[in-house]
PDB file of C-alpha atoms and ligand atoms in Angstrom:
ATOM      1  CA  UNK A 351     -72.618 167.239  77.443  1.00  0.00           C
ATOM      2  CA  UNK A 352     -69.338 168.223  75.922  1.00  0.00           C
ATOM      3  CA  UNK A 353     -68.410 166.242  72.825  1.00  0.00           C
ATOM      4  CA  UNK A 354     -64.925 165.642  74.438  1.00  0.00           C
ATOM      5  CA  UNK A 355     -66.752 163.899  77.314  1.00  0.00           C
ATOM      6  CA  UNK A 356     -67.400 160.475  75.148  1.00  0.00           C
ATOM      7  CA  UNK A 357     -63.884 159.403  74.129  1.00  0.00           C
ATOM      8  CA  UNK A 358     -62.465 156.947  75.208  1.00  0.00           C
ATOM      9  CA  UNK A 359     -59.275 157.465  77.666  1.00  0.00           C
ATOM     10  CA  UNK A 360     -55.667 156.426  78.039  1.00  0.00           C
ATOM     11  CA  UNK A 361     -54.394 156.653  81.649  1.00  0.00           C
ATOM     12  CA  UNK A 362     -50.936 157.473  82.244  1.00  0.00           C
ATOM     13  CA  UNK A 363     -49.410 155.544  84.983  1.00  0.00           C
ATOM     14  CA  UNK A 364     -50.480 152.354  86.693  1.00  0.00           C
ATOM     15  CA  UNK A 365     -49.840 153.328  90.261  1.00  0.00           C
ATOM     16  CA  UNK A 366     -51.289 154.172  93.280  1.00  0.00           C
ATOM     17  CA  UNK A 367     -52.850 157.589  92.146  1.00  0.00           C
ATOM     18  CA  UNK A 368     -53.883 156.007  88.599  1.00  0.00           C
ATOM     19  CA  UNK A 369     -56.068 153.374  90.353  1.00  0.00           C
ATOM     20  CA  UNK A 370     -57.652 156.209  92.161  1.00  0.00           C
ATOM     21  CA  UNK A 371     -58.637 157.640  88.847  1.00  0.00           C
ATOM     22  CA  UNK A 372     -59.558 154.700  87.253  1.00  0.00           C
ATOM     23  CA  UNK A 373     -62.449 153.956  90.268  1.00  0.00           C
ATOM     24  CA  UNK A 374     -63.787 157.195  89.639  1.00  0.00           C
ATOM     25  CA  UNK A 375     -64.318 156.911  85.889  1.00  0.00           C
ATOM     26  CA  UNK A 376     -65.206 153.429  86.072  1.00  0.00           C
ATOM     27  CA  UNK A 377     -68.075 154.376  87.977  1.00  0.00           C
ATOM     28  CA  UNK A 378     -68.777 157.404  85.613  1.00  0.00           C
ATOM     29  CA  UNK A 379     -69.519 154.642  83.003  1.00  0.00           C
ATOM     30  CA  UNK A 380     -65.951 155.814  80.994  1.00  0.00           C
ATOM     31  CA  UNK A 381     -64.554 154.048  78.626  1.00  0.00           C
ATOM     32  CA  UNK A 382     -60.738 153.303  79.770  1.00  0.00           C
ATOM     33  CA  UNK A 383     -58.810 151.669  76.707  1.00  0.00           C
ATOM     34  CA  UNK A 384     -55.057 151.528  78.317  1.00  0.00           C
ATOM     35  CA  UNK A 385     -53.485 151.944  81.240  1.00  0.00           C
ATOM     36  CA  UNK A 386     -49.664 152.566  79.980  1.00  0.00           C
ATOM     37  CA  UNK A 387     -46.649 152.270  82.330  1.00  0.00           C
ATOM     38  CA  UNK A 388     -43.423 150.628  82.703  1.00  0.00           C
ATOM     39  CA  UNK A 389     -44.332 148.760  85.777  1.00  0.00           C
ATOM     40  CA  UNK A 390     -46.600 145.086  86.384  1.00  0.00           C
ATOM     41  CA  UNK A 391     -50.378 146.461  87.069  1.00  0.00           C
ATOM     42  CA  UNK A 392     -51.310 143.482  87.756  1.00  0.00           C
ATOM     43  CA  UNK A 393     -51.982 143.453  91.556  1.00  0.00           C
ATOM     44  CA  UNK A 394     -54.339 146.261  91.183  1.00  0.00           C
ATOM     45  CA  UNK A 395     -57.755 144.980  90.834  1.00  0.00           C
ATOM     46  CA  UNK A 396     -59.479 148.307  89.304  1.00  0.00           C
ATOM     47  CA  UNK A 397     -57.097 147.345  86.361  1.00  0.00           C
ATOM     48  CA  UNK A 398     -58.809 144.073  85.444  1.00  0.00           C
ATOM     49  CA  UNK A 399     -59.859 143.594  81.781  1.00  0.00           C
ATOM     50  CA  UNK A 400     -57.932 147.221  81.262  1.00  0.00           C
ATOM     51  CA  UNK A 401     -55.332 146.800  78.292  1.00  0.00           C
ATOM     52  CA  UNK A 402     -51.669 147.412  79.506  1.00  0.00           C
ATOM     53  CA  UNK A 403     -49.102 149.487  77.366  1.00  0.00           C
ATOM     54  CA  UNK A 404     -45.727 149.460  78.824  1.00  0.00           C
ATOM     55  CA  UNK A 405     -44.371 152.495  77.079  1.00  0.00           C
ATOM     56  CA  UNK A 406     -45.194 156.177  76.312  1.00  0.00           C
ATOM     57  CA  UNK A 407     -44.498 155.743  72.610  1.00  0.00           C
ATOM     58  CA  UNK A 408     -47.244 153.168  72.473  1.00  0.00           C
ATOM     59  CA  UNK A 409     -49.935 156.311  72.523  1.00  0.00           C
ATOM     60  CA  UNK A 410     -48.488 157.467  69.651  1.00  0.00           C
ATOM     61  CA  UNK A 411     -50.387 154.525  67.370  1.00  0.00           C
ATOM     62  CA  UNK A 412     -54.168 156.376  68.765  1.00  0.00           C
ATOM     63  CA  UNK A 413     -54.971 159.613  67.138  1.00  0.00           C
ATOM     64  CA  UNK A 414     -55.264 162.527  69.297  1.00  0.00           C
ATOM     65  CA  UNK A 415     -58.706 163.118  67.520  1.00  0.00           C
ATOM     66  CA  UNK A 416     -60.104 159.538  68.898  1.00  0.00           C
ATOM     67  CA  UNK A 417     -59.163 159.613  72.962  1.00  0.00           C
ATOM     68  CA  UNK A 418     -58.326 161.698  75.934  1.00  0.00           C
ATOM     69  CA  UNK A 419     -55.430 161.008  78.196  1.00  0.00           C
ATOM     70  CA  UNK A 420     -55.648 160.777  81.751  1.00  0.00           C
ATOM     71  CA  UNK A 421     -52.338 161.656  84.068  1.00  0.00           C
ATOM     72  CA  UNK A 422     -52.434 159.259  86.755  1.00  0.00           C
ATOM     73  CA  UNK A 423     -48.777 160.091  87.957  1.00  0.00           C
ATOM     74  CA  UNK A 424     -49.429 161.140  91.647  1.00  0.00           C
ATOM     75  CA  UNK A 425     -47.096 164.638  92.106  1.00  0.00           C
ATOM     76  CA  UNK A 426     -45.172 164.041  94.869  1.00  0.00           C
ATOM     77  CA  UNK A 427     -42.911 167.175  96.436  1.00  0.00           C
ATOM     78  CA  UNK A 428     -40.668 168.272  93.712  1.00  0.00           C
ATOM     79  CA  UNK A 429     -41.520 165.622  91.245  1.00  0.00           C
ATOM     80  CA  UNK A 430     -41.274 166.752  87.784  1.00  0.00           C
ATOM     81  CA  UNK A 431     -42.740 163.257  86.048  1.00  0.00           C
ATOM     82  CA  UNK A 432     -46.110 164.774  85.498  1.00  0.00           C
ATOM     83  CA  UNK A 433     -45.247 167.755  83.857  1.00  0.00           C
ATOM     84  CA  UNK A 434     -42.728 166.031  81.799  1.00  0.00           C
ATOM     85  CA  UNK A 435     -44.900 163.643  80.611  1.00  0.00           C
ATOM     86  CA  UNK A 436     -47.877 166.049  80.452  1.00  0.00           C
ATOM     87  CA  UNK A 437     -45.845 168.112  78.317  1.00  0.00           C
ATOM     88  CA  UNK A 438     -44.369 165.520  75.924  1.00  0.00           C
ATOM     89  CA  UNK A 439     -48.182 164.373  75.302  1.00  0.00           C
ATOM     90  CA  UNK A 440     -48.983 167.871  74.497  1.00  0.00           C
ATOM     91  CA  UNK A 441     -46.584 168.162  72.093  1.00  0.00           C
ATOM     92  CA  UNK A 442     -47.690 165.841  70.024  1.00  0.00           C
ATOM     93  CA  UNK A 443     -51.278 167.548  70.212  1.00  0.00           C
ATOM     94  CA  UNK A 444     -53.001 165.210  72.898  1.00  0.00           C
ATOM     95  CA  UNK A 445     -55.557 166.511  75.460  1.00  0.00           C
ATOM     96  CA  UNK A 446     -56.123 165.908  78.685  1.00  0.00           C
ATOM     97  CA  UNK A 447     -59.476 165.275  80.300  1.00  0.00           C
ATOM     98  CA  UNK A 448     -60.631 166.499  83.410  1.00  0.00           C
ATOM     99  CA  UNK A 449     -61.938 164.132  86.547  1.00  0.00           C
ATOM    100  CA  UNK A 450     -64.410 165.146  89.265  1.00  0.00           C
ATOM    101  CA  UNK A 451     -65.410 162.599  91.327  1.00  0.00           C
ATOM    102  CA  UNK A 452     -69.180 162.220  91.853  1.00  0.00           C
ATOM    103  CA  UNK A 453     -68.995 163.137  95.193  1.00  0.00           C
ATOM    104  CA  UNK A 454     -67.025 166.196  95.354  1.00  0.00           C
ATOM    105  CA  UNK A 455     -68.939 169.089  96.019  1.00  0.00           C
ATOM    106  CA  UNK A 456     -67.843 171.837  92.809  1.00  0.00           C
ATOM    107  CA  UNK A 457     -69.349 175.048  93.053  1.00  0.00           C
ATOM    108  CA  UNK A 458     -71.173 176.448  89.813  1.00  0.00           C
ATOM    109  CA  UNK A 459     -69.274 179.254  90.124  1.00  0.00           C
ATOM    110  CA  UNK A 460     -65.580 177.710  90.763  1.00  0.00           C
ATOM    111  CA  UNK A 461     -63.590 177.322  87.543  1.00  0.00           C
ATOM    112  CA  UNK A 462     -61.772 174.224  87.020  1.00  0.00           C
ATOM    113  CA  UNK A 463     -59.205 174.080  83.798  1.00  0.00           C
ATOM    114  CA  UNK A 464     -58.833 171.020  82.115  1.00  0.00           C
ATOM    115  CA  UNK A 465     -56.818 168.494  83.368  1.00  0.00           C
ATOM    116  CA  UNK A 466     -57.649 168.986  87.034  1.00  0.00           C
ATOM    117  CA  UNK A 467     -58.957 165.947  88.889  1.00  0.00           C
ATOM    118  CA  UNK A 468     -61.004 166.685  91.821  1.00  0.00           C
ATOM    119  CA  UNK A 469     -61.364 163.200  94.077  1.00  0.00           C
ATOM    120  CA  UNK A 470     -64.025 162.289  96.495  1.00  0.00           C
ATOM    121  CA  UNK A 471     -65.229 164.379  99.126  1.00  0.00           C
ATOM    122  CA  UNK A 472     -63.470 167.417  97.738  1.00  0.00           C
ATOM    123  CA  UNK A 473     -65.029 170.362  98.418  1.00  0.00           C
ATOM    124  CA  UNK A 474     -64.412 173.607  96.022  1.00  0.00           C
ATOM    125  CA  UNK A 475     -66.446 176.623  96.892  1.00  0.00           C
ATOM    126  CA  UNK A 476     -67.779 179.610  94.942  1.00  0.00           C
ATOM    127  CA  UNK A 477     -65.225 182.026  93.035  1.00  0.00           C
ATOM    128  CA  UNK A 478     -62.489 179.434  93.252  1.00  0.00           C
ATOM    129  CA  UNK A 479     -60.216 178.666  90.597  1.00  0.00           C
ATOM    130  CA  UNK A 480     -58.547 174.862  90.358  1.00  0.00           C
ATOM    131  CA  UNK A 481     -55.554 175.277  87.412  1.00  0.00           C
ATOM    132  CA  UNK A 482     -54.864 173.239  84.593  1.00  0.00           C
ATOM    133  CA  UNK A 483     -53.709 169.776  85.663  1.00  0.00           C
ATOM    134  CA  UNK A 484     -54.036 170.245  89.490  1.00  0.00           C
ATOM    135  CA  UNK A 485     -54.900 167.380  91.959  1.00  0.00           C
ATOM    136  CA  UNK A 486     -57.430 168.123  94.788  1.00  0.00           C
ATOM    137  CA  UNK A 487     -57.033 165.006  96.514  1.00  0.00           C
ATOM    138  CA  UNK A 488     -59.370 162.705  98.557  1.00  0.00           C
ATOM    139  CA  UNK A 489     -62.209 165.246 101.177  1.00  0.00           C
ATOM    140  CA  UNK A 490     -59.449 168.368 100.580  1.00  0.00           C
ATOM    141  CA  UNK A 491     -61.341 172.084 101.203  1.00  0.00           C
ATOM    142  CA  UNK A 492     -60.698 174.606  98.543  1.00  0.00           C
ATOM    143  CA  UNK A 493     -62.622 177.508 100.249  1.00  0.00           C
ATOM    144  CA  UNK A 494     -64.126 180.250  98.393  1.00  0.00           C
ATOM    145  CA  UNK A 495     -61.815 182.601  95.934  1.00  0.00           C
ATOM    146  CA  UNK A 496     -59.138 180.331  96.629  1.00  0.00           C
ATOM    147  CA  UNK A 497     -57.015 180.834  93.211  1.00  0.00           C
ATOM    148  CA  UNK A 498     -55.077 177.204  92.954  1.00  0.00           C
ATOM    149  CA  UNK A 499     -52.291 177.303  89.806  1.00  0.00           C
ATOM    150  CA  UNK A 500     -51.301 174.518  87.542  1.00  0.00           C
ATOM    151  CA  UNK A 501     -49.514 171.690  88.210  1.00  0.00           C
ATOM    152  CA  UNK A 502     -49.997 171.499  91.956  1.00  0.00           C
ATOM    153  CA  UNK A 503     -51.406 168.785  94.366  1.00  0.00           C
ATOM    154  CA  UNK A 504     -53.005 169.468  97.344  1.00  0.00           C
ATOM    155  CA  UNK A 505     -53.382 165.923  99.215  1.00  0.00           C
ATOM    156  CA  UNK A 506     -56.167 164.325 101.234  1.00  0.00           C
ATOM    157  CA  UNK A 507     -57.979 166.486 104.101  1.00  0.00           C
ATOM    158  CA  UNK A 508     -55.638 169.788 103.017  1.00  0.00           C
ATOM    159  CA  UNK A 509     -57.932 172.856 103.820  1.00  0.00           C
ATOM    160  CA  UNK A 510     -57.189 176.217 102.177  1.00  0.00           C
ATOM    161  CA  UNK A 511     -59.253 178.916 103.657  1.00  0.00           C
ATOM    162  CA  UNK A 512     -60.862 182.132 101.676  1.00  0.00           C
ATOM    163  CA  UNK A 513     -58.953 183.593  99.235  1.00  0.00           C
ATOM    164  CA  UNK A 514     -55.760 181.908  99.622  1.00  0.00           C
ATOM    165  CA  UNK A 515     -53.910 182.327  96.470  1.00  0.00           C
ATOM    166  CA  UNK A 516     -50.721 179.200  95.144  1.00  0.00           C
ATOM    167  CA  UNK A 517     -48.402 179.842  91.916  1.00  0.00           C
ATOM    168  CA  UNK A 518     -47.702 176.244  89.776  1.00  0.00           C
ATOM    169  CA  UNK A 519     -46.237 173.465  90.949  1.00  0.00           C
ATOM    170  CA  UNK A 520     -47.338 174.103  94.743  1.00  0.00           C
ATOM    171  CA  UNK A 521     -47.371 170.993  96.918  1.00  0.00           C
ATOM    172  CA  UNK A 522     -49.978 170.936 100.381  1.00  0.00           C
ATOM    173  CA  UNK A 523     -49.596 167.769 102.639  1.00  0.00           C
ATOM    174  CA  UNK A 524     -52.263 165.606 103.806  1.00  0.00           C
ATOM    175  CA  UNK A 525     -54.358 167.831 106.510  1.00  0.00           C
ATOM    176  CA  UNK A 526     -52.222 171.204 106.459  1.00  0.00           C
ATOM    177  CA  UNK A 527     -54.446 174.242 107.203  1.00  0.00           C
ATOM    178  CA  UNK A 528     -53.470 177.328 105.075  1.00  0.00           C
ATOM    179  CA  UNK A 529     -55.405 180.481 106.415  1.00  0.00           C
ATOM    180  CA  UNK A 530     -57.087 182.979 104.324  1.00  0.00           C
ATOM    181  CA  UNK A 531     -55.616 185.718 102.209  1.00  0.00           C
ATOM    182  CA  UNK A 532     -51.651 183.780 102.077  1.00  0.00           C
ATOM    183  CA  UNK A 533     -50.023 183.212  99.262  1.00  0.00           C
ATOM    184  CA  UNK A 534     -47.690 180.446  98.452  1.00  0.00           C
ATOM    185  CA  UNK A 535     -45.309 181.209  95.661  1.00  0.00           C
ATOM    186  CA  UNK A 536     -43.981 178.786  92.678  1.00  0.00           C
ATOM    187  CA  UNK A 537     -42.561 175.530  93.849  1.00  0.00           C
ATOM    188  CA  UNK A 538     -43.729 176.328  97.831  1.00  0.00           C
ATOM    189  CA  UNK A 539     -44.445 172.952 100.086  1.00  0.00           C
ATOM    190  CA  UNK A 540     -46.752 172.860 102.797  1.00  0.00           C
ATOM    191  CA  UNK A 541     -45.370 169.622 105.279  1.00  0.00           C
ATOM    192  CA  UNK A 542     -48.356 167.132 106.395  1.00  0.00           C
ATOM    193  CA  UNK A 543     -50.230 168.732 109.132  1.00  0.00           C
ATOM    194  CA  UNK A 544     -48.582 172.121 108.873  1.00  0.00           C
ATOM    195  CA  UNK A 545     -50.898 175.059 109.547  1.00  0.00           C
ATOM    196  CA  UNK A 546     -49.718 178.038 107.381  1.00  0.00           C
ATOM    197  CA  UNK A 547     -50.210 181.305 109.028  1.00  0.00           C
ATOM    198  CA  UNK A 548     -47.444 183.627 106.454  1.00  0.00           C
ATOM    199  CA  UNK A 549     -46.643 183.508 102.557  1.00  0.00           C
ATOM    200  CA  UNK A 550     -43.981 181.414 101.273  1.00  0.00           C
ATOM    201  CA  UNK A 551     -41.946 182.768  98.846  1.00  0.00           C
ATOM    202  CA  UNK A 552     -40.446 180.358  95.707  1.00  0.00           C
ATOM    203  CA  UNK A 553     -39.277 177.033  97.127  1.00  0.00           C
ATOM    204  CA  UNK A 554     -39.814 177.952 100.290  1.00  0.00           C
ATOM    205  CA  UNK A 555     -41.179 174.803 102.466  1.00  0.00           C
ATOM    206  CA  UNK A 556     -43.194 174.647 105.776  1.00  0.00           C
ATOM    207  CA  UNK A 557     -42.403 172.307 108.113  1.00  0.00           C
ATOM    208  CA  UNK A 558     -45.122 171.285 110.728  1.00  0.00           C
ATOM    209  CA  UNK A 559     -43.836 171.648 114.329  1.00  0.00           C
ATOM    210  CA  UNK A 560     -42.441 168.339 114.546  1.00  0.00           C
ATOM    211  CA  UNK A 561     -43.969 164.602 116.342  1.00  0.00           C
ATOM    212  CA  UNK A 562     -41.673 163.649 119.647  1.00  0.00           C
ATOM    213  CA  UNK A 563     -41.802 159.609 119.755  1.00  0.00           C
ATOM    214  CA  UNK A 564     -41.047 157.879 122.894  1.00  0.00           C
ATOM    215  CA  UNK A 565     -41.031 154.667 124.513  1.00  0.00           C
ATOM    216  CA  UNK A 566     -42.613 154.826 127.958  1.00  0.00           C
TER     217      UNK A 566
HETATM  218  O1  LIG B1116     -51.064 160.041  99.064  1.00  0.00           O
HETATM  219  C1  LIG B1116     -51.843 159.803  98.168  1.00  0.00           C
HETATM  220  C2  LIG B1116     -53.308 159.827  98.411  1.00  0.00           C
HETATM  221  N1  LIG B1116     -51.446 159.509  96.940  1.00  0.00           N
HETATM  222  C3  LIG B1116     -50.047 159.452  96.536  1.00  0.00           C
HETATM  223  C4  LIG B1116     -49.892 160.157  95.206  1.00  0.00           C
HETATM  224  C5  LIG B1116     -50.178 161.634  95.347  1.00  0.00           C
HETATM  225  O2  LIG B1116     -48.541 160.049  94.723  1.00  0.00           O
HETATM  226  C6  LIG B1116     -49.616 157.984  96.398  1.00  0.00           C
HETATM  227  O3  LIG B1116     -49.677 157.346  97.655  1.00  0.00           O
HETATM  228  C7  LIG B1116     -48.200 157.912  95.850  1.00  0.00           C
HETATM  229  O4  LIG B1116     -47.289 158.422  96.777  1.00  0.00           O
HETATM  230  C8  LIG B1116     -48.104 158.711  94.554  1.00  0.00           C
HETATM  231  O5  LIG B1116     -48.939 158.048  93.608  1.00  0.00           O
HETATM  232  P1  LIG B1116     -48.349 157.491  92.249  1.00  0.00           P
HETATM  233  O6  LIG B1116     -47.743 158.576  91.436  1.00  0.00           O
HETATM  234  O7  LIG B1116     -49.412 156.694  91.615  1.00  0.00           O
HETATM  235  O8  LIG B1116     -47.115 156.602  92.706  1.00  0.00           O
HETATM  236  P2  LIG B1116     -46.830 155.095  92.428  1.00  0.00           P
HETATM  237  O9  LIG B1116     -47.872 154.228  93.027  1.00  0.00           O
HETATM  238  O10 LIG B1116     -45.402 154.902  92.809  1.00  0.00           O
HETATM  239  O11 LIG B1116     -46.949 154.948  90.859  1.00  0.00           O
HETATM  240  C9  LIG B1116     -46.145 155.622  89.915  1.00  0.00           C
HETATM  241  C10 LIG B1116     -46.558 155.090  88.559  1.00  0.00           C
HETATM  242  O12 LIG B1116     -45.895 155.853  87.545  1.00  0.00           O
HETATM  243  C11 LIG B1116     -46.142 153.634  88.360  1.00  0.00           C
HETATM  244  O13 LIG B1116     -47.220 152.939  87.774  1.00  0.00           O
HETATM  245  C12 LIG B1116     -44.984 153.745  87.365  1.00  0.00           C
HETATM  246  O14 LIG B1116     -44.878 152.608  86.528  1.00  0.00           O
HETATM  247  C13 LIG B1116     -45.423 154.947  86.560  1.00  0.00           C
HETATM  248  N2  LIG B1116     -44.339 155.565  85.808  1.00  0.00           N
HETATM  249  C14 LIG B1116     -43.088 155.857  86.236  1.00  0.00           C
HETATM  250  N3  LIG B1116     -42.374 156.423  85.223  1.00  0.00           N
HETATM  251  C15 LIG B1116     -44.458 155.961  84.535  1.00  0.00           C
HETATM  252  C16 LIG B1116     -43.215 156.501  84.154  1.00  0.00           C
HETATM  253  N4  LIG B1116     -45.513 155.879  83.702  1.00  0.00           N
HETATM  254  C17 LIG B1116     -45.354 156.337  82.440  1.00  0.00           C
HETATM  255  N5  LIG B1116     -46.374 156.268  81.571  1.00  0.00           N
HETATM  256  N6  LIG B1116     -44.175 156.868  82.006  1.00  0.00           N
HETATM  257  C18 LIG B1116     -43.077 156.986  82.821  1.00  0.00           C
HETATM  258  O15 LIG B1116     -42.030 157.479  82.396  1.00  0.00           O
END
């Protein structure tokens, strides 16, 4: 066990995605100190007896040396809070740990950089590589040789077949297909339930075909 693997953690954000993270390492048996975010954090049970900072300076009074942060900020398309924050945390020489959820299946032989958080039911297969501070979200498929860059999410039930390859700050919807061998440039998004079938070039965004709602 890495030494890095006993501090205690700060987790930044108190919302939605946060309380996700804060269920898995509860479970691990992790020691969470804060939970620090503008917003009440109150209504969220997995929060209980979990110290509440209410701004980012307040990190400042922990040394880097004595905890780990946690980014709990869920990226949403085009959402450049994470980073932002990531990156002012970094500059004052925090680190960020990395989450896998118990039960997400990781390959031996898939490389995940720090700060990626892998969530339940994940799936990341052999020669796959998960960038720094991606999200593989709730039972997603990373399939083997997949090569996912930093920054991006891919959400809940996304499955990227062999070898697909994404550039940072690539956003998959919830149960998009992505087929093998494409390539999805630097700021791509894949819509909810899109299957991707041809690269995407920088910004480009897939739309699924879209839902007709009627009333009979
Ligand atoms: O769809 C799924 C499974 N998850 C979504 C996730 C990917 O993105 C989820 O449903 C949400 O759409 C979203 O999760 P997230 O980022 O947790 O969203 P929300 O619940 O709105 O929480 C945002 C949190 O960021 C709140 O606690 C805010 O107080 C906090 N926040 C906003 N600005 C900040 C700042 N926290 C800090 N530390 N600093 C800020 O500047």
């Amino acid at each position: 066990m890495s030494s890095s693997l006993i501090k205690p953690l700060l987790i930044i954000g108190g919302g939605g995605h946060a309380s996700v993270l804060v269920d898995i390492l509860r479970a691990q048996g992790r020691e969470v100190l804060a939970v620090v975010c503008p917003d009440d954090i109150s209504m969220r049970r997995v929060f209980s007896g979990i110290r509440h900072l209410t701004k980012d300076d307040d990190v400042l009074a922990f040394s880097p040396d004595d905890v780990l942060l946690v980014n709990g900020i869920g990226m949403l398309p085009a959402s450049g809070l994470k980073r932002t924050l990531n990156q002012y945390y970094l500059s004052h020489h925090y680190q960020f740990e990395t989450v896998i959820a118990e039960s997400a299946q990781v390959s031996p032989f898939a490389n995940v950089e720090v700060g990626a958080q892998i969530f339940a039911g994940a799936i990341v297969q052999a020669g796959a590589q998960i960038g720094a501070h991606s999200v593989i979200n709730s039972g997603a498929v990373i399939e083997h040789d997949c090569s996912i860059g930093h920054y991006n999410h891919i959400a809940p039930r996304a499955t990227l077949c062999g070898q697909v390859i994404t550039q940072d700050d690539v956003y998959v919807g919830a149960g998009a297909t992505v087929i093998q061998s494409i390539m999805l440039a630097k700021n791509a998004i894949v819509g909810a339930g899109a299957i991707v079938t041809k690269h995407l070039s920088v910004n480009q965004i897939c739309y699924p075909s879209r839902a007709t709602i009627k009333t009979l």
